[in-house]
Coordinates of C-alpha atoms and ligand atoms in Angstrom, one line a residue:
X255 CA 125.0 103.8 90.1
X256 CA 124.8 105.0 86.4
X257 CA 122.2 107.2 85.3
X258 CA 120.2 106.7 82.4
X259 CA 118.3 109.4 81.1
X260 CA 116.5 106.8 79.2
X261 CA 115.2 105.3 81.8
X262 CA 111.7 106.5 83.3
X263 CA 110.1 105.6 86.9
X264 CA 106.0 105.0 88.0
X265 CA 106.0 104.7 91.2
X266 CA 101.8 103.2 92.2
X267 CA 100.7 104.2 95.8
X268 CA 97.5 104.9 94.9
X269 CA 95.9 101.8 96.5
X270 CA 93.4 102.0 99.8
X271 CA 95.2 100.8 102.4
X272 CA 92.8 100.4 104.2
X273 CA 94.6 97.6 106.9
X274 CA 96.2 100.6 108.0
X275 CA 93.6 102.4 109.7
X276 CA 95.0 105.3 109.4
X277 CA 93.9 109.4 108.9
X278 CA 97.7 109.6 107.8
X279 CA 98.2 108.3 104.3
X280 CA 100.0 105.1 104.4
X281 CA 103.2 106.2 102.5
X282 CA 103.6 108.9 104.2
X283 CA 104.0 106.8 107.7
X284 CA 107.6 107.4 109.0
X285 CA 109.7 104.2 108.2
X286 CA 113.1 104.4 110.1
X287 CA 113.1 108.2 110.6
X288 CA 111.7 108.7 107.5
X289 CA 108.2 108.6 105.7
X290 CA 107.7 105.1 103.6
X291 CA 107.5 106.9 100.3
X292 CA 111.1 108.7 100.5
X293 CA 112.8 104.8 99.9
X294 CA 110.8 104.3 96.7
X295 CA 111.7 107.8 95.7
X296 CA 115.7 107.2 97.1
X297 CA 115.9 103.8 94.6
X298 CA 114.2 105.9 91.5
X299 CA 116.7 109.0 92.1
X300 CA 119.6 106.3 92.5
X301 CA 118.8 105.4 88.6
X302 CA 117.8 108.8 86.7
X303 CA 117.6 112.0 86.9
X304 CA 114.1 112.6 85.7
X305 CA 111.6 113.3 88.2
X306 CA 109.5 109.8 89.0
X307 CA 105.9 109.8 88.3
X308 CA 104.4 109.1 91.1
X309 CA 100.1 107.6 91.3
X310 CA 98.4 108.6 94.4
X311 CA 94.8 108.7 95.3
X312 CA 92.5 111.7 94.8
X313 CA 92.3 111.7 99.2
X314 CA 95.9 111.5 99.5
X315 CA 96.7 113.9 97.1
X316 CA 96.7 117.5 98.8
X317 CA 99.0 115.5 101.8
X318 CA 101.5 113.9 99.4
X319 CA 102.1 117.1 97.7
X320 CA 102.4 119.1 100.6
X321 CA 105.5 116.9 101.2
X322 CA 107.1 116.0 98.3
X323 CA 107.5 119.2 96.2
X324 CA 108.8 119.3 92.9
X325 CA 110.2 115.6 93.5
X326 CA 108.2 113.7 91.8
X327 CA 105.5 114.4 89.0
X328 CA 101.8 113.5 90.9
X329 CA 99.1 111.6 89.4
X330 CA 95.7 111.1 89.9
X331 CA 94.7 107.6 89.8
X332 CA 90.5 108.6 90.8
X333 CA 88.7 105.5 90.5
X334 CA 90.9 102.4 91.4
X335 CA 90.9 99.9 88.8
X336 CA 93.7 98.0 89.6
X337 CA 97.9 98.4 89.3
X338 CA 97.6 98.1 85.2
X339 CA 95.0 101.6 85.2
X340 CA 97.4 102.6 87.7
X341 CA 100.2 102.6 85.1
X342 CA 97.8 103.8 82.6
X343 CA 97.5 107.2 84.1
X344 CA 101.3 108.1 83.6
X345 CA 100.9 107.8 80.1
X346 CA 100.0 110.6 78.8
X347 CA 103.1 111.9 80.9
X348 CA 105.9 109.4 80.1
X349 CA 104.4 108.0 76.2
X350 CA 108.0 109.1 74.1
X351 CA 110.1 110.0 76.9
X352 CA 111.7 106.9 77.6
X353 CA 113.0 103.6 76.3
X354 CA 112.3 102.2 79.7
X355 CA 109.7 102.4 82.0
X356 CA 110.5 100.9 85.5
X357 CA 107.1 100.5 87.5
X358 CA 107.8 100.7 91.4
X359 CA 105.2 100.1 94.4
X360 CA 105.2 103.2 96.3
X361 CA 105.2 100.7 99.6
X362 CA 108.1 98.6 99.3
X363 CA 111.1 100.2 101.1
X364 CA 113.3 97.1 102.0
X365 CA 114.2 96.5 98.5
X366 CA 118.2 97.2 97.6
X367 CA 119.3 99.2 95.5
X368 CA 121.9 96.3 94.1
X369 CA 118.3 94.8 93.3
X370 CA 117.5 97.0 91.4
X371 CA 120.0 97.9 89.5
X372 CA 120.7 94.4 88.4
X373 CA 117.1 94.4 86.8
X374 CA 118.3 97.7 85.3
X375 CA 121.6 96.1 83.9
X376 CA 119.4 93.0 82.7
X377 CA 116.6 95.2 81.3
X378 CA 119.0 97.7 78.9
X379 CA 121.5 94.3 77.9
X380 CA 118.3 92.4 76.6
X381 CA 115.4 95.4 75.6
X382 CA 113.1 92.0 76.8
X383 CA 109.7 93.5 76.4
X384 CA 109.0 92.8 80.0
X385 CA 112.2 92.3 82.8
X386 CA 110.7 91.5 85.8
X387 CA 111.3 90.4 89.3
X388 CA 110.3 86.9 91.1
X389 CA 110.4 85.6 94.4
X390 CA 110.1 82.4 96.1
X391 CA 108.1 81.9 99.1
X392 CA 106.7 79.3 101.3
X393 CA 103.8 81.7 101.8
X394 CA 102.0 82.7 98.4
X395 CA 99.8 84.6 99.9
X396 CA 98.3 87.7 97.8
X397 CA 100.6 87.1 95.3
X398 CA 100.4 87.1 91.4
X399 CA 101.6 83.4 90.5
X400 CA 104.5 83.1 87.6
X401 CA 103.7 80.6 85.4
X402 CA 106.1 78.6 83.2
X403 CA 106.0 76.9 80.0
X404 CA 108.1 73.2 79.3
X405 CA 110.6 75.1 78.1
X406 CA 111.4 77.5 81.4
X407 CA 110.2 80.3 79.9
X408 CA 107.2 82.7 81.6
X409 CA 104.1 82.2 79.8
X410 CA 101.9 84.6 82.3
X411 CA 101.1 85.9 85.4
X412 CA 97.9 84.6 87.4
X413 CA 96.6 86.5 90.4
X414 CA 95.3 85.0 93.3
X415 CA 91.7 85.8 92.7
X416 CA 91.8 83.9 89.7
X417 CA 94.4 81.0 89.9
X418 CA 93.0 77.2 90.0
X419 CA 94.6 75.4 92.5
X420 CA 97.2 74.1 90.7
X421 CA 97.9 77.2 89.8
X422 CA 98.2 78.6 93.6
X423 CA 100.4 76.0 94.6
X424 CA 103.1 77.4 92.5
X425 CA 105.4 79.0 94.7
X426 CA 107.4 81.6 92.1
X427 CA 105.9 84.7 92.9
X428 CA 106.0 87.8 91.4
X429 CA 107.2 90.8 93.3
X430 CA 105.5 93.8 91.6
X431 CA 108.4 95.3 89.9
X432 CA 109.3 95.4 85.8
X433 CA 111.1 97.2 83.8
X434 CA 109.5 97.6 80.6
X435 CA 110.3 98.6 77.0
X436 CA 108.2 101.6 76.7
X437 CA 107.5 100.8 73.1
X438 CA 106.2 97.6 74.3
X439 CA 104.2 98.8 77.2
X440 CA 102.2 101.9 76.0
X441 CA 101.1 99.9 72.7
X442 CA 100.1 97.2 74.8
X443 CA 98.7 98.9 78.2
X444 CA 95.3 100.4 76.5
X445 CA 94.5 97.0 75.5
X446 CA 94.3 95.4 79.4
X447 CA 90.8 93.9 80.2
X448 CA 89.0 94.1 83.2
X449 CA 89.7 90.5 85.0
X450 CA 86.8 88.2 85.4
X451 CA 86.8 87.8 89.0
X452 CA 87.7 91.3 90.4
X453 CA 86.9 93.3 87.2
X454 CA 90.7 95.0 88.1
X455 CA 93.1 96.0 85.2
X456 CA 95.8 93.6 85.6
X457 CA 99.5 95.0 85.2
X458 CA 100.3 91.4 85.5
X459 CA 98.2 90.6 82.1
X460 CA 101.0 92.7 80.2
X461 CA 103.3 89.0 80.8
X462 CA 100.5 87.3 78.9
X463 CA 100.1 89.5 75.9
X464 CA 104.1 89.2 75.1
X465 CA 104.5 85.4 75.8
X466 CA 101.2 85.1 73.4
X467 CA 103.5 87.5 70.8
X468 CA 106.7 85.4 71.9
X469 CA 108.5 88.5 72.6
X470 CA 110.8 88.1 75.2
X471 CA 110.3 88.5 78.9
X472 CA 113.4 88.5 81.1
X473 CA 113.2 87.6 84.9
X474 CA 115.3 88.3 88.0
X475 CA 114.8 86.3 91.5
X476 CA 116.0 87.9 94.8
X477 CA 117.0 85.9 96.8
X478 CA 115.8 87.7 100.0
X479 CA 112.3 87.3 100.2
X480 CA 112.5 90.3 102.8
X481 CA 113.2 92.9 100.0
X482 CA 109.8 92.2 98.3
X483 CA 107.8 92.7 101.3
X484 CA 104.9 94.8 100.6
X485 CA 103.7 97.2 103.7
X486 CA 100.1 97.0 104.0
X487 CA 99.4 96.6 107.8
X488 CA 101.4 98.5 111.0
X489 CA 102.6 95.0 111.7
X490 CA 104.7 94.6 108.5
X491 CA 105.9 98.5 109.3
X492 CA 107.1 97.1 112.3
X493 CA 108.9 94.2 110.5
X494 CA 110.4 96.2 107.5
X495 CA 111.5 98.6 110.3
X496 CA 113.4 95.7 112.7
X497 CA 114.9 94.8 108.8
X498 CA 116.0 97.7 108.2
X499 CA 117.5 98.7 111.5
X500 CA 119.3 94.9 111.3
X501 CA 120.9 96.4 107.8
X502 CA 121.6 100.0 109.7
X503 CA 123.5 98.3 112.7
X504 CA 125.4 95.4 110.8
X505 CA 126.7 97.8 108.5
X506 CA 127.9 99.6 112.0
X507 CA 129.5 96.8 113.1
X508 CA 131.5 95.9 109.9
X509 CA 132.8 99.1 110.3
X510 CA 133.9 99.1 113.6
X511 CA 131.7 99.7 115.9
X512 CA 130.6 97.5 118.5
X513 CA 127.0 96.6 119.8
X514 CA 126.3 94.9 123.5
X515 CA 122.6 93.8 122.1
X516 CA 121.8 95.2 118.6
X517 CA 118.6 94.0 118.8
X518 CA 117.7 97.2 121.2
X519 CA 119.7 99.9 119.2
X520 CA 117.8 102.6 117.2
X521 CA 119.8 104.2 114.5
X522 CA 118.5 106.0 112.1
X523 CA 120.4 105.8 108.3
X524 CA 121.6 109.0 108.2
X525 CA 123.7 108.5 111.5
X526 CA 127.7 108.2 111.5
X527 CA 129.4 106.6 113.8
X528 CA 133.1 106.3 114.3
X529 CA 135.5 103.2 115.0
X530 CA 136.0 101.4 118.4
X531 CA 132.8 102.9 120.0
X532 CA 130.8 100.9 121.8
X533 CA 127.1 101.0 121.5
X534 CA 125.3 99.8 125.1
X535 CA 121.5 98.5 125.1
X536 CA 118.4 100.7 124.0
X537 CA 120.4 103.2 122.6
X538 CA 118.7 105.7 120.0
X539 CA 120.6 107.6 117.4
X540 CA 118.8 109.9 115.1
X541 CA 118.5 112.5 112.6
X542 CA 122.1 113.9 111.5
X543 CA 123.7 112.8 114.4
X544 CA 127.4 111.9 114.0
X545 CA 129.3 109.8 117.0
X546 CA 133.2 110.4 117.1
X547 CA 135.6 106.8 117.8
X548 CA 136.4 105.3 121.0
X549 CA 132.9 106.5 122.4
X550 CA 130.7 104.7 125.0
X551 CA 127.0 105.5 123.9
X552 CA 124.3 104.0 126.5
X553 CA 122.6 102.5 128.1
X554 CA 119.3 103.7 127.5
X555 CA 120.3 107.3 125.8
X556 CA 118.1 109.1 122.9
X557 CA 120.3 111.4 120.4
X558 CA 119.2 113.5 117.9
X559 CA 121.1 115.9 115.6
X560 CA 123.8 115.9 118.0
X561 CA 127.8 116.7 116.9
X562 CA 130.0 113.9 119.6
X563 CA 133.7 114.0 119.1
X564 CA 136.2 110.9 120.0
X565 CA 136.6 109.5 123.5
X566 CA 133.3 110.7 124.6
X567 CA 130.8 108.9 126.8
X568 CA 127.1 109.6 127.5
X569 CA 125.0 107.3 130.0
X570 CA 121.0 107.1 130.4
X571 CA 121.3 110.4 128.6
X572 CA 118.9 112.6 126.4
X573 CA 120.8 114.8 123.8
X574 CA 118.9 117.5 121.4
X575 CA 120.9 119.3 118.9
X576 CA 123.8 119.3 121.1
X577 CA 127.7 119.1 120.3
X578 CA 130.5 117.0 122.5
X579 CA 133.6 117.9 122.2
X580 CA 136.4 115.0 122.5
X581 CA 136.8 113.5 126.0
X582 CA 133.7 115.4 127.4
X583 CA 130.9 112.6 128.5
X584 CA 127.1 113.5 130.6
X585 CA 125.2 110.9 132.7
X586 CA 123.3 109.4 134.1
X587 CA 120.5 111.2 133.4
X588 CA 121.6 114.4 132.1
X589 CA 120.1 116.6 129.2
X590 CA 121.4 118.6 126.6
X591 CA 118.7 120.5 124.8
X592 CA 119.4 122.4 121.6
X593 CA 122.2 124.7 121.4
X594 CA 124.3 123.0 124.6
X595 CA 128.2 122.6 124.4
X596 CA 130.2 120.3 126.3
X597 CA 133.8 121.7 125.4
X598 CA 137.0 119.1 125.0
X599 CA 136.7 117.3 128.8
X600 CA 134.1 118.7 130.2
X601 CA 131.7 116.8 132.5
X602 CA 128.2 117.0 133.1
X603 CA 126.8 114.2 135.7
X604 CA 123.0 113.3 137.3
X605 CA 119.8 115.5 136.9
X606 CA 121.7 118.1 134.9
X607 CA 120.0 119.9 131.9
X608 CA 121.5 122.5 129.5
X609 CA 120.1 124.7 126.9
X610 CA 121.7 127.0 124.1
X611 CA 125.1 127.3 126.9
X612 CA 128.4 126.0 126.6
X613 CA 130.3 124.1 129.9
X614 CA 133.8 125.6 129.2
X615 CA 136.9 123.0 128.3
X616 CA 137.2 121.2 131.7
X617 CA 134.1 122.2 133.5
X618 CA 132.3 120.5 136.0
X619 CA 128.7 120.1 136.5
X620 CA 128.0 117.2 138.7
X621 CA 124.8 117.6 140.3
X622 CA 121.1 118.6 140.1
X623 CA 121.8 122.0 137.5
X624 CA 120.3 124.2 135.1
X625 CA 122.2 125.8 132.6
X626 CA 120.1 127.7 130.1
X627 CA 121.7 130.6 127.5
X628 CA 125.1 130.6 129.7
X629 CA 128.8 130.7 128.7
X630 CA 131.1 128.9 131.4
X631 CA 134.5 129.4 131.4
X632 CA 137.8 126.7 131.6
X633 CA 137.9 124.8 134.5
X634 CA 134.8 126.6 136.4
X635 CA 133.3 124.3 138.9
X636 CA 129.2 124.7 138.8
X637 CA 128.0 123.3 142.3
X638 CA 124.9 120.8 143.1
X639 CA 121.7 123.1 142.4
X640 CA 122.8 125.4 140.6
X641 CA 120.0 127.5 138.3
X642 CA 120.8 130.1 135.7
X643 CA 117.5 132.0 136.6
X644 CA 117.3 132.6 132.8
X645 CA 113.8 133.9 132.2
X646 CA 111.8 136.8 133.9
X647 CA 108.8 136.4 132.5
X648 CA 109.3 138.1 129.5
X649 CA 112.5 137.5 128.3
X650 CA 115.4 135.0 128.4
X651 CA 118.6 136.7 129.9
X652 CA 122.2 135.8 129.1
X653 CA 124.8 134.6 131.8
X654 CA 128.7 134.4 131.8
X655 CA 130.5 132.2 134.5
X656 CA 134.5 133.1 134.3
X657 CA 137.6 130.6 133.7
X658 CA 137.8 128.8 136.6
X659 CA 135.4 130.4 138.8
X660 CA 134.1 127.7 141.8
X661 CA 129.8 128.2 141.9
X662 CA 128.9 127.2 145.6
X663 CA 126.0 124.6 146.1
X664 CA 122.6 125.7 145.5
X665 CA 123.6 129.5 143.7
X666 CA 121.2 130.9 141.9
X667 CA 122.4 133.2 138.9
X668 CA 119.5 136.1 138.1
X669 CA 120.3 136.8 134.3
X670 CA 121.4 139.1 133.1
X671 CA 124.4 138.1 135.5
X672 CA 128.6 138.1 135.1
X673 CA 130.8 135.9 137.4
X674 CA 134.2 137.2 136.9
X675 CA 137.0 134.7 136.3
X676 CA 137.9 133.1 139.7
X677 CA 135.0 134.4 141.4
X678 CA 133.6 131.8 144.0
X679 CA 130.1 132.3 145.5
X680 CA 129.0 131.0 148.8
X681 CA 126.4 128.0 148.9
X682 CA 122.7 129.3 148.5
X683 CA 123.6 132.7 147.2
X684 CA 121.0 134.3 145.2
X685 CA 123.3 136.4 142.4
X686 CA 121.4 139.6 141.8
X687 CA 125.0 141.5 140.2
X688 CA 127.8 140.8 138.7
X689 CA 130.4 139.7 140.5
X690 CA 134.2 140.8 139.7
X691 CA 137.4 138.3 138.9
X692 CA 138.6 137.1 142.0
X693 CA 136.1 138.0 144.4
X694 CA 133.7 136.2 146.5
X695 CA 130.1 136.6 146.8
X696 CA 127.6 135.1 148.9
X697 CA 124.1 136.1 150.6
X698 CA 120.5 137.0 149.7
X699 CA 120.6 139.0 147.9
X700 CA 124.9 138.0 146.9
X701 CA 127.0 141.1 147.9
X702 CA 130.5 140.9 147.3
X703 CA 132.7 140.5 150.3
X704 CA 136.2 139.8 150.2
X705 CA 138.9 139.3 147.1
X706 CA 139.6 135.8 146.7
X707 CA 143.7 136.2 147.4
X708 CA 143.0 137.9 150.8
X709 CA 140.3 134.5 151.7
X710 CA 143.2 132.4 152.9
Ligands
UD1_1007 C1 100.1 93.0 92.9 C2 100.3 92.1 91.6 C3 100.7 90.7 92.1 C4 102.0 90.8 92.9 C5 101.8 91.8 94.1 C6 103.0 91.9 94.9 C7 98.8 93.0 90.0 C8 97.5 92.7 89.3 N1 99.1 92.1 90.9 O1 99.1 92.5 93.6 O2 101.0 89.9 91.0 O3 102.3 89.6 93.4 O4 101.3 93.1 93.6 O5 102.8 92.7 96.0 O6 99.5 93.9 89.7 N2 97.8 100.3 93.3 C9 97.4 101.5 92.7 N3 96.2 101.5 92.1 C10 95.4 100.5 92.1 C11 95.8 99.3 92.7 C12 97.0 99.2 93.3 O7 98.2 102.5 92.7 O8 94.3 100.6 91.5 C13 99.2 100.3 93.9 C14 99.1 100.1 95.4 O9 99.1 101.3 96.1 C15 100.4 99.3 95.7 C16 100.6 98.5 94.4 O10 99.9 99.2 93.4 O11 101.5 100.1 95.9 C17 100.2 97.1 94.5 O12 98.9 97.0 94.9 P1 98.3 95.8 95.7 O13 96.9 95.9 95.8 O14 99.1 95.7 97.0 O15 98.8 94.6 94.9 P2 97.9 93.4 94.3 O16 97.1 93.9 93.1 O17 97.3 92.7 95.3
CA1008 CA1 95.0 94.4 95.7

């Protein structure tokens, strides 16, 4: 996208929102993994470098700032009057900074960036006083109507409150998002009236004022009326977040990957997923989670900030902060909680759960397990039931499970505890000691009682 340090963005979420019924301000509601606000602030970032103003409500305030940072410049927008005293309080902030000023609602994520910049594009080639964005819809509801003279060209902008009913049948609508020419706009804003009906300063009265000076006012349609859709109740949160997910997974597919039913797959955006996998139903990726090529992920998994390599499978899985390395797959019903490794080929099958431990290249977990803060070596065999006894209390303990040691059903490994390379321990041996390469243990409490080589 090309920058253009001329270019300034207000971004208006100052309104109620009161169809939300929420203690949470509205725009800070998490949209696909992320809160609503961050897409307004991704499309303004897309197109300049300077910080966004952003117009929030005096009870949203201390909440939006606690979140954003330094990333956008807050202001206060105390009584509200309506989008045009919205713009009004940016201002003092933006008056000779810019040769552009692109106003943005604050509540608007499924618009494109391709939108977006297109108005940009039309906006610098024309300086049009106004360059604005319509839409055409079967339902006008709540919408500002465009208005047209003879010739074709936009003549105003009547809101709903105050349009006559030939008026509202008009089905150009406007979306809510202009680029202005500063100039144009802070000579013109302080002149806005209250409007007759609702006593609100109109943005929308800004389309009047130039057509009445026949200066020139550009316009853009989308043509997916999806883009413009304004969030103002949890039911259009849930549709913006089936849209997006739609855009997430078809991108997926284009590249590769294939989906049983889409239509139950979770990913969030900032997931990668590699060629020639296969995504199976209810299937949730998310966070920075990356998925290698030739996988099989689901049915019915959740992953989050997990590393997967190539070739791997998971099944009715939960994965948290976890890496697979290639070949290694888990499932059903297995958990990897943060800091667990499946090495190249391992395997990890039902009722297994792992935590900050690595399952050596090869190793086998199959049944009923707990791994937690363990290292198992190549090959090692970890039997059905098998607990690291990990915690005393007080502290968590570290245990070390050899290359190719065999872990009889039902052990239990008191931490801090060392299987040697090897070492096999007999089914329902509690491990109180380490036990040396080679040797085999078995018992309450284990004792060691034979080398391996002399066993057979
Ligand atoms: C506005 C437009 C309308 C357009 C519609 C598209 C005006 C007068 N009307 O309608 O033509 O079709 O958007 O959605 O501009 N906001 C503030 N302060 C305020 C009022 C609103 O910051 O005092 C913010 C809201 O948080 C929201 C945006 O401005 O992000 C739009 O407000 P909303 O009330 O939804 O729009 P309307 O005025 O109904
Ligand atoms: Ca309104």
């Amino acid at each position: 996208m090309t920058h253009d340090s001329s270019l300034a963005v207000v971004i208006l979420a100052a309104g109620l929102s009161t169809r939300f019924k929420s203690a949470t301000p509205k725009v800070l509601h998490s949209l696909g993994g992320k809160p609503l606000l961050e897409y307004s602030l991704e499309l303004a970032t897309a197109l300049t470098d300077a910080p966004p103003i952003l117009v929030v409500g005096p009870e949203t305030e201390t909440e939006i700032r606690a979140w954003l940072g330094e990333r956008a410049q807050l202001v206060v927008q105390s009584n509200r009057l309506g989008t045009g005293h919205a713009v009004m309080q940016a201002q003092a902030a933006l008056e000779g900074r810019a040769r552009h000023v692109l106003v943005l609602y604050g509540d608007m994520p499924l618009l494109q960036r391709g939108t977006l910049q297109a108005l940009h594009e039309r906006a610098t080639a024309t300086d049009a006083a106004i360059t604005m964005m319509t839409v055409t819809r079967d339902d006008p509801q709540g919408f500002g109507r465009i208005v047209r003279d003879a010739s074709g060209q936009i003549s105003a902008i009547v809101e709903q409150a105050e349009a006559t009913p030939e008026i509202a049948a008009i089905r150009e609508l406007n979306v809510g998002i202009y680029t202005f020419n500063a100039a144009f706009l802070w000579m013109h804003l302080p002149q806005l009236q209250p409007s007759p009906r609702k006593g609100e300063y109109y943005l929308t009265d800004l389309v009047g004022m130039a057509a009445a000076e026949r200066l020139p006012i550009e316009s853009l349609q989308t043509s997916d009326p999806l883009e413009t859709l304004g969030i103002n109740t949890r039911v259009e949160l849930a549709l913006a977040a089936k849209t997006l997910q739609r855009r997430i997974n078809e991108h997926w597919m284009l590249e590769g990957v294939t989906f049983q039913d889409p239509e139950t797959c979770y990913l969030d955006s900032t997931v990668t997923i590699g060629r020639d996998t296969v995504i199976l139903p209810n299937t949730h990726l998310r966070g920075k989670t990356t998925v290698g090529a030739s996988c099989e992920i689901g049915p019915n998994s959740v992953i989050e900030d997990c590393t997967i390599g190539n070739r791997c499978r998971v099944t009715a899985s939960v994965l948290e902060e976890a890496v697979m390395e290639e070949g290694s797959n888990i499932g059903p019903f297995g958990h990897l909680r943060k800091g667990a490794r499946l090495c190249r080929g391992a395997h990890m099958g039902n009722f297994g759960e792992m935590k900050n431990s690595t399952l050596g290249p090869g190793a086998k977990m199959g049944h009923f397990s707990y791994l937690g803060d363990a290292i198992v070596g190549a090959d090692a065999n970890i039997g059905a039931g098998t607990i690291t006894c990990n915690f005393d209390g007080k502290r968590k303990h570290p245990t070390t499970i050899g290359e190719g040691a065999f872990i009889g059903s039902d052990t239990m490994l008191v931490a801090p505890v060392e299987i040697g390379a090897g070492a096999r321990t007999g089914a329902g041996s509690v491990v109180t000691h380490d036990v040396p390469p080679d040797s085999v243990a078995y018992g309450v409490p284990a004792r060691v009682r034979e080398k391996k080589d002399q066993e057979s």
